Amino acid sequence: MKRCKMVTILLALAVTLGLLAACAGNGNGNGGGVTANLEVATQQPGAVAAPQGERQLPPMTTDNITLTFSIWHYVDIAEYLAERFMERHPNIRVEVLHFPGAGYYMDTLLAYAAAGELPDVFTFLDLTLPVNNGWFFDFTHFWHNDPDYHYLLESMQHLVYIDGRAMKLPEAILPQLVAVDRNVFNMLNVPMPRFDWYWDEMIDLMSSMTRPDLGIFSFNQFLGPVTWGPVVLNDALSEFGWDGERYNMYEWARYMNFEAEMERLGHRAMYGSDEWEALTGDRYLWPGISGRIAMQFDASWTWNNYWVRDFIRDQGIDMVPYAIPMGRDSVTNRRPAFTDFAAISAGTPHPREAYELLKWMTFSPEAWHYRNYMTPQLLNAAGDVIFHIPNRFPATNCPDVWADFRQLFPLDEPAWDYLMAASKEPVPLGGRHILGFGEWHRDEHAYGDWNGVIGIGNAIRAGVLDAFDAVHRMEETGRAAYEAALSRFRLMFGPPPAR
Amino acid sequence: MDKKIKEKRRWKPSGRTLRNWVYAYIFLAPWLIGFFLLVAYTLERSFYFSRQIVAITPVGMVFIPHGFTNYADLMQHTFFIQNLVSFVIQSALQIPVIVSFALIIAILLNGKIRARGMFRAIFFLPVIIATGPVMNELTGIGAATVPAVNTAAIAGALSFLPPMVQSPVVSLFGQLIMILWNSGIQILIFLAALQKISVEQYEAAKIDGASGWECFWKITAPAIKPMVFLNAIYTVVWLATSGQNPVIDQIAFFMHSGFYGYGFASAAAFIYSGLVLLLLLVCFLILRTRKEKVPKLVKRLDKRNW
């Protein structure tokens, strides 16, 4: 047993060294690579061109210091990474603060900020609170002098910036995907779609797989076409057709109407309904594990649930992961992904060291190697493996990290190869990176009054509103919310830097 | 001599002696000390916050003067106004129900029944255990509702009312158990008042041929009227600060929200406090005891006797 452990550790060390050799080669401000990646970055709104030439970060302190890092989830991985960071920097002690529960996490951060103890590096789940309270440290100077910056995924490069200032990095990326039940397709004698399927093929399946006589529904969804359409069809930078400065909501309206129609026609499995209870015997049985849906629109975290539950497979459910299909005319390979960001506290006394920790906890290839090594070994209190497959996808573009990462998934299922190839240009949802998004979404989509119906989304689903009639109002209010939030941002952080 | 008396009267306009004033302030002292030590400053700060944009930065609070804009914005905040109106309607419905229920239970518990102490404890128990998070958990699992009460049917029957009015009425029926739980202190106050009424008064009335009903209206009711007022005030404050009150939730939401913040929440709290004070004033105007009436009646009777 001991020998086995030693071999594992030696293997891990060998892979680490190999990885460092492979991924550190271009990391010293190599002009070609930097310029190439900068072009990608500066194409996006909000991005600022970094100075050309040799990139070098200022040296870190040699004094003994302590840094704090806060996270709401997966604390085991964070603690493991913190230990590895401390090994690299013996003079720096990293304290991981775990505030469990997404609902309380930001409130806890606020309490810490009020007490003057905001963690030096913190993940955040809502952009408004840190922006309106001036929590972000502007690390533009470090970012523009960092030889490693190009390891961050290209689609994330512009998201580092808010109003021209580098302020945040992606800490967790969880791609959205489609789980296709092979069993249902076989039962209905319908051929499985190709892994590189197109958007219109998925849309056709949504309206054609329902078989009321067999109690089969085409789909169930968490998020779906209305969120994905603007990104995969129009190469938008986020949901609602966000282009960096405004919302273009044509695709949103189209698929809002479409989803409402699909629901009305009974193609979506509506759990909680009388019909669902009559069919399954359990009113609140999650359709994703009912064996009665052809497609489940979901995210990578759900996959782990499929994997760990033997009884799901015992029922004959055979879910195959599919990437969200692209439009036939799409230019990019962007797909929506749940993304959490992390930032440095404006009050940290050690910004340079905090920046290093931020990189380590977000996109550092070396740290990602450690994540890949550690993730399958994490056990819960009962001693069971937590991640049969990882939830979080790499934030780095380092090919060796991705090659390692692939090994953590079933090697005999080619679907994962396609999914991974499709997961290298993730784009986040609005709440994490668009100024004013949360307020606009709440005030309009969720609670906006449309002729007495509360919530424009509800009005569309209830069939009292054609989504296209709401487009102008939504675009205008969205733009106003963004501008108001931008003004507040500038009130806290000052006018944008000269470009 | 007359001059001296006049001077004395000038210094004692209320007719109270110095000793009365001293006693009054000794009794008031704990409250006054507590108010000036713990409340006055925070109240002033809160009012200051309400006229600012307050940012909780990692290096301390930042205040950006905002005038009374927060108040103006709140007056146009649909959900806040809706919650305030619902609170007023709900309070107007619940206060009479809670106070009446407490009075009935207190009269019953004041009677000579077996295991009286145990029953009193049972009615007071929710005050001790069903508070704060426990109450939230209990309401969360539906323990505050009576399953037999079909709130959907009531809502259907009242569908002609605007939602702002309909919702509190329906919730009154949906929270019958909660109303019972909210009556513990009021029962205790009524019990204390009932036990202060001299038994001789009832005996004298009975000898004069008064029925139980007449005894209640002629002896019990006048004696406990000040307690009805006190209980109404207590109930308003209890409902206004309850953890189940959506206005409190909303103010907490404003406070923790990145979009609204402490300044907006403080303004909301002041508007809400003003409304609660208004409710208390209404209770006072309806239930106050008019003292001057008694002497006038006595004077009239005295004249007749002469």
PDB file of N, CA and C in Angstrom, chain A residues 120-172:
ATOM      1  N   ASP A 120      -8.157  38.408   1.229  1.00  0.00           N
ATOM      2  CA  ASP A 120      -7.250  39.009   0.243  1.00  0.00           C
ATOM      3  C   ASP A 120      -7.637  38.603  -1.177  1.00  0.00           C
ATOM      4  N   VAL A 121      -8.011  37.338  -1.323  1.00  0.00           N
ATOM      5  CA  VAL A 121      -8.493  36.846  -2.616  1.00  0.00           C
ATOM      6  C   VAL A 121      -9.838  36.190  -2.350  1.00  0.00           C
ATOM      7  N   PHE A 122     -10.840  36.538  -3.126  1.00  0.00           N
ATOM      8  CA  PHE A 122     -12.172  35.989  -2.867  1.00  0.00           C
ATOM      9  C   PHE A 122     -12.867  35.630  -4.170  1.00  0.00           C
ATOM     10  N   THR A 123     -13.603  34.523  -4.134  1.00  0.00           N
ATOM     11  CA  THR A 123     -14.481  34.205  -5.259  1.00  0.00           C
ATOM     12  C   THR A 123     -15.770  34.977  -5.028  1.00  0.00           C
ATOM     13  N   PHE A 124     -16.493  35.242  -6.081  1.00  0.00           N
ATOM     14  CA  PHE A 124     -17.772  35.949  -5.888  1.00  0.00           C
ATOM     15  C   PHE A 124     -18.830  35.399  -6.834  1.00  0.00           C
ATOM     16  N   LEU A 125     -20.079  35.487  -6.382  1.00  0.00           N
ATOM     17  CA  LEU A 125     -21.190  34.901  -7.132  1.00  0.00           C
ATOM     18  C   LEU A 125     -22.115  35.970  -7.699  1.00  0.00           C
ATOM     19  N   ASP A 126     -21.788  37.219  -7.445  1.00  0.00           N
ATOM     20  CA  ASP A 126     -22.639  38.306  -7.910  1.00  0.00           C
ATOM     21  C   ASP A 126     -21.730  39.513  -8.132  1.00  0.00           C
ATOM     22  N   LEU A 127     -21.875  40.135  -9.266  1.00  0.00           N
ATOM     23  CA  LEU A 127     -20.952  41.218  -9.607  1.00  0.00           C
ATOM     24  C   LEU A 127     -21.309  42.521  -8.899  1.00  0.00           C
ATOM     25  N   THR A 128     -22.589  42.733  -8.655  1.00  0.00           N
ATOM     26  CA  THR A 128     -23.037  44.041  -8.157  1.00  0.00           C
ATOM     27  C   THR A 128     -22.455  44.378  -6.784  1.00  0.00           C
ATOM     28  N   LEU A 129     -22.500  43.420  -5.881  1.00  0.00           N
ATOM     29  CA  LEU A 129     -22.057  43.695  -4.506  1.00  0.00           C
ATOM     30  C   LEU A 129     -20.588  44.146  -4.462  1.00  0.00           C
ATOM     31  N   PRO A 130     -19.659  43.411  -5.073  1.00  0.00           N
ATOM     32  CA  PRO A 130     -18.266  43.881  -5.034  1.00  0.00           C
ATOM     33  C   PRO A 130     -18.040  45.180  -5.793  1.00  0.00           C
ATOM     34  N   VAL A 131     -18.769  45.376  -6.892  1.00  0.00           N
ATOM     35  CA  VAL A 131     -18.574  46.610  -7.665  1.00  0.00           C
ATOM     36  C   VAL A 131     -19.085  47.808  -6.882  1.00  0.00           C
ATOM     37  N   ASN A 132     -20.312  47.709  -6.392  1.00  0.00           N
ATOM     38  CA  ASN A 132     -20.911  48.873  -5.720  1.00  0.00           C
ATOM     39  C   ASN A 132     -20.235  49.197  -4.399  1.00  0.00           C
ATOM     40  N   ASN A 133     -19.466  48.270  -3.871  1.00  0.00           N
ATOM     41  CA  ASN A 133     -18.770  48.532  -2.617  1.00  0.00           C
ATOM     42  C   ASN A 133     -17.262  48.688  -2.801  1.00  0.00           C
ATOM     43  N   GLY A 134     -16.835  48.731  -4.044  1.00  0.00           N
ATOM     44  CA  GLY A 134     -15.424  49.010  -4.322  1.00  0.00           C
ATOM     45  C   GLY A 134     -14.455  47.954  -3.796  1.00  0.00           C
ATOM     46  N   TRP A 135     -14.830  46.676  -3.945  1.00  0.00           N
ATOM     47  CA  TRP A 135     -13.987  45.617  -3.377  1.00  0.00           C
ATOM     48  C   TRP A 135     -12.801  45.222  -4.264  1.00  0.00           C
ATOM     49  N   PHE A 136     -12.928  45.502  -5.556  1.00  0.00           N
ATOM     50  CA  PHE A 136     -11.925  44.948  -6.477  1.00  0.00           C
ATOM     51  C   PHE A 136     -10.622  45.755  -6.486  1.00  0.00           C
ATOM     52  N   PHE A 137      -9.539  45.020  -6.459  1.00  0.00           N
ATOM     53  CA  PHE A 137      -8.221  45.622  -6.660  1.00  0.00           C
ATOM     54  C   PHE A 137      -7.965  45.647  -8.170  1.00  0.00           C
ATOM     55  N   ASP A 138      -7.494  46.745  -8.650  1.00  0.00           N
ATOM     56  CA  ASP A 138      -7.197  46.888 -10.078  1.00  0.00           C
ATOM     57  C   ASP A 138      -5.798  46.319 -10.330  1.00  0.00           C
ATOM     58  N   PHE A 139      -5.754  45.101 -10.902  1.00  0.00           N
ATOM     59  CA  PHE A 139      -4.439  44.474 -11.120  1.00  0.00           C
ATOM     60  C   PHE A 139      -3.977  44.599 -12.572  1.00  0.00           C
ATOM     61  N   THR A 140      -4.426  45.639 -13.250  1.00  0.00           N
ATOM     62  CA  THR A 140      -4.044  45.835 -14.659  1.00  0.00           C
ATOM     63  C   THR A 140      -2.523  45.832 -14.817  1.00  0.00           C
ATOM     64  N   HIS A 141      -1.851  46.493 -13.883  1.00  0.00           N
ATOM     65  CA  HIS A 141      -0.389  46.605 -13.985  1.00  0.00           C
ATOM     66  C   HIS A 141       0.255  45.216 -13.955  1.00  0.00           C
ATOM     67  N   PHE A 142      -0.200  44.360 -13.064  1.00  0.00           N
ATOM     68  CA  PHE A 142       0.350  42.991 -12.984  1.00  0.00           C
ATOM     69  C   PHE A 142      -0.015  42.201 -14.237  1.00  0.00           C
ATOM     70  N   TRP A 143      -1.256  42.334 -14.638  1.00  0.00           N
ATOM     71  CA  TRP A 143      -1.758  41.543 -15.762  1.00  0.00           C
ATOM     72  C   TRP A 143      -0.979  41.868 -17.041  1.00  0.00           C
ATOM     73  N   HIS A 144      -0.738  43.145 -17.233  1.00  0.00           N
ATOM     74  CA  HIS A 144      -0.043  43.547 -18.451  1.00  0.00           C
ATOM     75  C   HIS A 144       1.450  43.216 -18.407  1.00  0.00           C
ATOM     76  N   ASN A 145       1.932  42.893 -17.247  1.00  0.00           N
ATOM     77  CA  ASN A 145       3.358  42.523 -17.148  1.00  0.00           C
ATOM     78  C   ASN A 145       3.551  41.056 -16.810  1.00  0.00           C
ATOM     79  N   ASP A 146       2.474  40.304 -16.924  1.00  0.00           N
ATOM     80  CA  ASP A 146       2.552  38.889 -16.546  1.00  0.00           C
ATOM     81  C   ASP A 146       2.877  38.026 -17.763  1.00  0.00           C
ATOM     82  N   PRO A 147       4.009  37.342 -17.748  1.00  0.00           N
ATOM     83  CA  PRO A 147       4.336  36.486 -18.899  1.00  0.00           C
ATOM     84  C   PRO A 147       3.394  35.282 -19.030  1.00  0.00           C
ATOM     85  N   ASP A 148       2.626  34.972 -17.981  1.00  0.00           N
ATOM     86  CA  ASP A 148       1.767  33.777 -18.017  1.00  0.00           C
ATOM     87  C   ASP A 148       0.341  34.064 -18.475  1.00  0.00           C
ATOM     88  N   TYR A 149       0.041  35.323 -18.733  1.00  0.00           N
ATOM     89  CA  TYR A 149      -1.371  35.686 -18.927  1.00  0.00           C
ATOM     90  C   TYR A 149      -2.022  34.897 -20.065  1.00  0.00           C
ATOM     91  N   HIS A 150      -1.226  34.496 -21.053  1.00  0.00           N
ATOM     92  CA  HIS A 150      -1.806  33.865 -22.241  1.00  0.00           C
ATOM     93  C   HIS A 150      -2.238  32.427 -21.977  1.00  0.00           C
ATOM     94  N   TYR A 151      -1.963  31.913 -20.776  1.00  0.00           N
ATOM     95  CA  TYR A 151      -2.480  30.575 -20.455  1.00  0.00           C
ATOM     96  C   TYR A 151      -3.978  30.597 -20.161  1.00  0.00           C
ATOM     97  N   LEU A 152      -4.504  31.760 -19.922  1.00  0.00           N
ATOM     98  CA  LEU A 152      -5.946  31.851 -19.681  1.00  0.00           C
ATOM     99  C   LEU A 152      -6.684  31.625 -21.002  1.00  0.00           C
ATOM    100  N   LEU A 153      -7.779  30.877 -20.933  1.00  0.00           N
ATOM    101  CA  LEU A 153      -8.566  30.605 -22.140  1.00  0.00           C
ATOM    102  C   LEU A 153      -8.864  31.900 -22.897  1.00  0.00           C
ATOM    103  N   GLU A 154      -8.759  31.823 -24.205  1.00  0.00           N
ATOM    104  CA  GLU A 154      -8.927  33.028 -25.024  1.00  0.00           C
ATOM    105  C   GLU A 154     -10.292  33.682 -24.813  1.00  0.00           C
ATOM    106  N   SER A 155     -11.336  32.860 -24.709  1.00  0.00           N
ATOM    107  CA  SER A 155     -12.674  33.462 -24.582  1.00  0.00           C
ATOM    108  C   SER A 155     -12.853  34.161 -23.235  1.00  0.00           C
ATOM    109  N   MET A 156     -11.922  33.921 -22.316  1.00  0.00           N
ATOM    110  CA  MET A 156     -12.012  34.542 -20.996  1.00  0.00           C
ATOM    111  C   MET A 156     -11.131  35.785 -20.888  1.00  0.00           C
ATOM    112  N   GLN A 157     -10.277  36.001 -21.889  1.00  0.00           N
ATOM    113  CA  GLN A 157      -9.305  37.092 -21.774  1.00  0.00           C
ATOM    114  C   GLN A 157      -9.980  38.448 -21.557  1.00  0.00           C
ATOM    115  N   HIS A 158     -11.023  38.730 -22.327  1.00  0.00           N
ATOM    116  CA  HIS A 158     -11.649  40.053 -22.186  1.00  0.00           C
ATOM    117  C   HIS A 158     -12.455  40.161 -20.906  1.00  0.00           C
ATOM    118  N   LEU A 159     -12.819  38.997 -20.324  1.00  0.00           N
ATOM    119  CA  LEU A 159     -13.646  39.020 -19.107  1.00  0.00           C
ATOM    120  C   LEU A 159     -12.839  39.403 -17.870  1.00  0.00           C
ATOM    121  N   VAL A 160     -11.534  39.458 -18.036  1.00  0.00           N
ATOM    122  CA  VAL A 160     -10.674  39.900 -16.928  1.00  0.00           C
ATOM    123  C   VAL A 160     -10.985  41.364 -16.606  1.00  0.00           C
ATOM    124  N   TYR A 161     -11.432  42.102 -17.618  1.00  0.00           N
ATOM    125  CA  TYR A 161     -11.577  43.557 -17.481  1.00  0.00           C
ATOM    126  C   TYR A 161     -12.986  43.982 -17.112  1.00  0.00           C
ATOM    127  N   ILE A 162     -13.036  45.040 -16.311  1.00  0.00           N
ATOM    128  CA  ILE A 162     -14.283  45.780 -16.128  1.00  0.00           C
ATOM    129  C   ILE A 162     -13.961  47.232 -16.435  1.00  0.00           C
ATOM    130  N   ASP A 163     -14.634  47.769 -17.429  1.00  0.00           N
ATOM    131  CA  ASP A 163     -14.439  49.169 -17.828  1.00  0.00           C
ATOM    132  C   ASP A 163     -12.940  49.498 -18.029  1.00  0.00           C
ATOM    133  N   GLY A 164     -12.237  48.562 -18.644  1.00  0.00           N
ATOM    134  CA  GLY A 164     -10.833  48.809 -18.973  1.00  0.00           C
ATOM    135  C   GLY A 164      -9.837  48.489 -17.881  1.00  0.00           C
ATOM    136  N   ARG A 165     -10.323  47.945 -16.747  1.00  0.00           N
ATOM    137  CA  ARG A 165      -9.410  47.608 -15.640  1.00  0.00           C
ATOM    138  C   ARG A 165      -9.429  46.099 -15.421  1.00  0.00           C
ATOM    139  N   ALA A 166      -8.250  45.504 -15.271  1.00  0.00           N
ATOM    140  CA  ALA A 166      -8.178  44.059 -14.993  1.00  0.00           C
ATOM    141  C   ALA A 166      -8.541  43.849 -13.536  1.00  0.00           C
ATOM    142  N   MET A 167      -9.594  43.071 -13.299  1.00  0.00           N
ATOM    143  CA  MET A 167     -10.105  42.948 -11.927  1.00  0.00           C
ATOM    144  C   MET A 167     -10.531  41.550 -11.522  1.00  0.00           C
ATOM    145  N   LYS A 168     -10.714  40.631 -12.461  1.00  0.00           N
ATOM    146  CA  LYS A 168     -11.241  39.311 -12.056  1.00  0.00           C
ATOM    147  C   LYS A 168     -10.736  38.227 -12.994  1.00  0.00           C
ATOM    148  N   LEU A 169     -10.686  37.013 -12.467  1.00  0.00           N
ATOM    149  CA  LEU A 169     -10.272  35.845 -13.254  1.00  0.00           C
ATOM    150  C   LEU A 169     -11.252  34.698 -12.980  1.00  0.00           C
ATOM    151  N   PRO A 170     -11.464  33.823 -13.968  1.00  0.00           N
ATOM    152  CA  PRO A 170     -12.448  32.744 -13.770  1.00  0.00           C
ATOM    153  C   PRO A 170     -11.908  31.664 -12.827  1.00  0.00           C
ATOM    154  N   GLU A 171     -12.652  31.413 -11.769  1.00  0.00           N
ATOM    155  CA  GLU A 171     -12.214  30.430 -10.769  1.00  0.00           C
ATOM    156  C   GLU A 171     -12.806  29.053 -11.035  1.00  0.00           C
ATOM    157  N   ALA A 172     -14.012  29.028 -11.593  1.00  0.00           N
ATOM    158  CA  ALA A 172     -14.661  27.735 -11.889  1.00  0.00           C
ATOM    159  C   ALA A 172     -15.442  27.867 -13.181  1.00  0.00           C
TER     160      ALA A 172
END
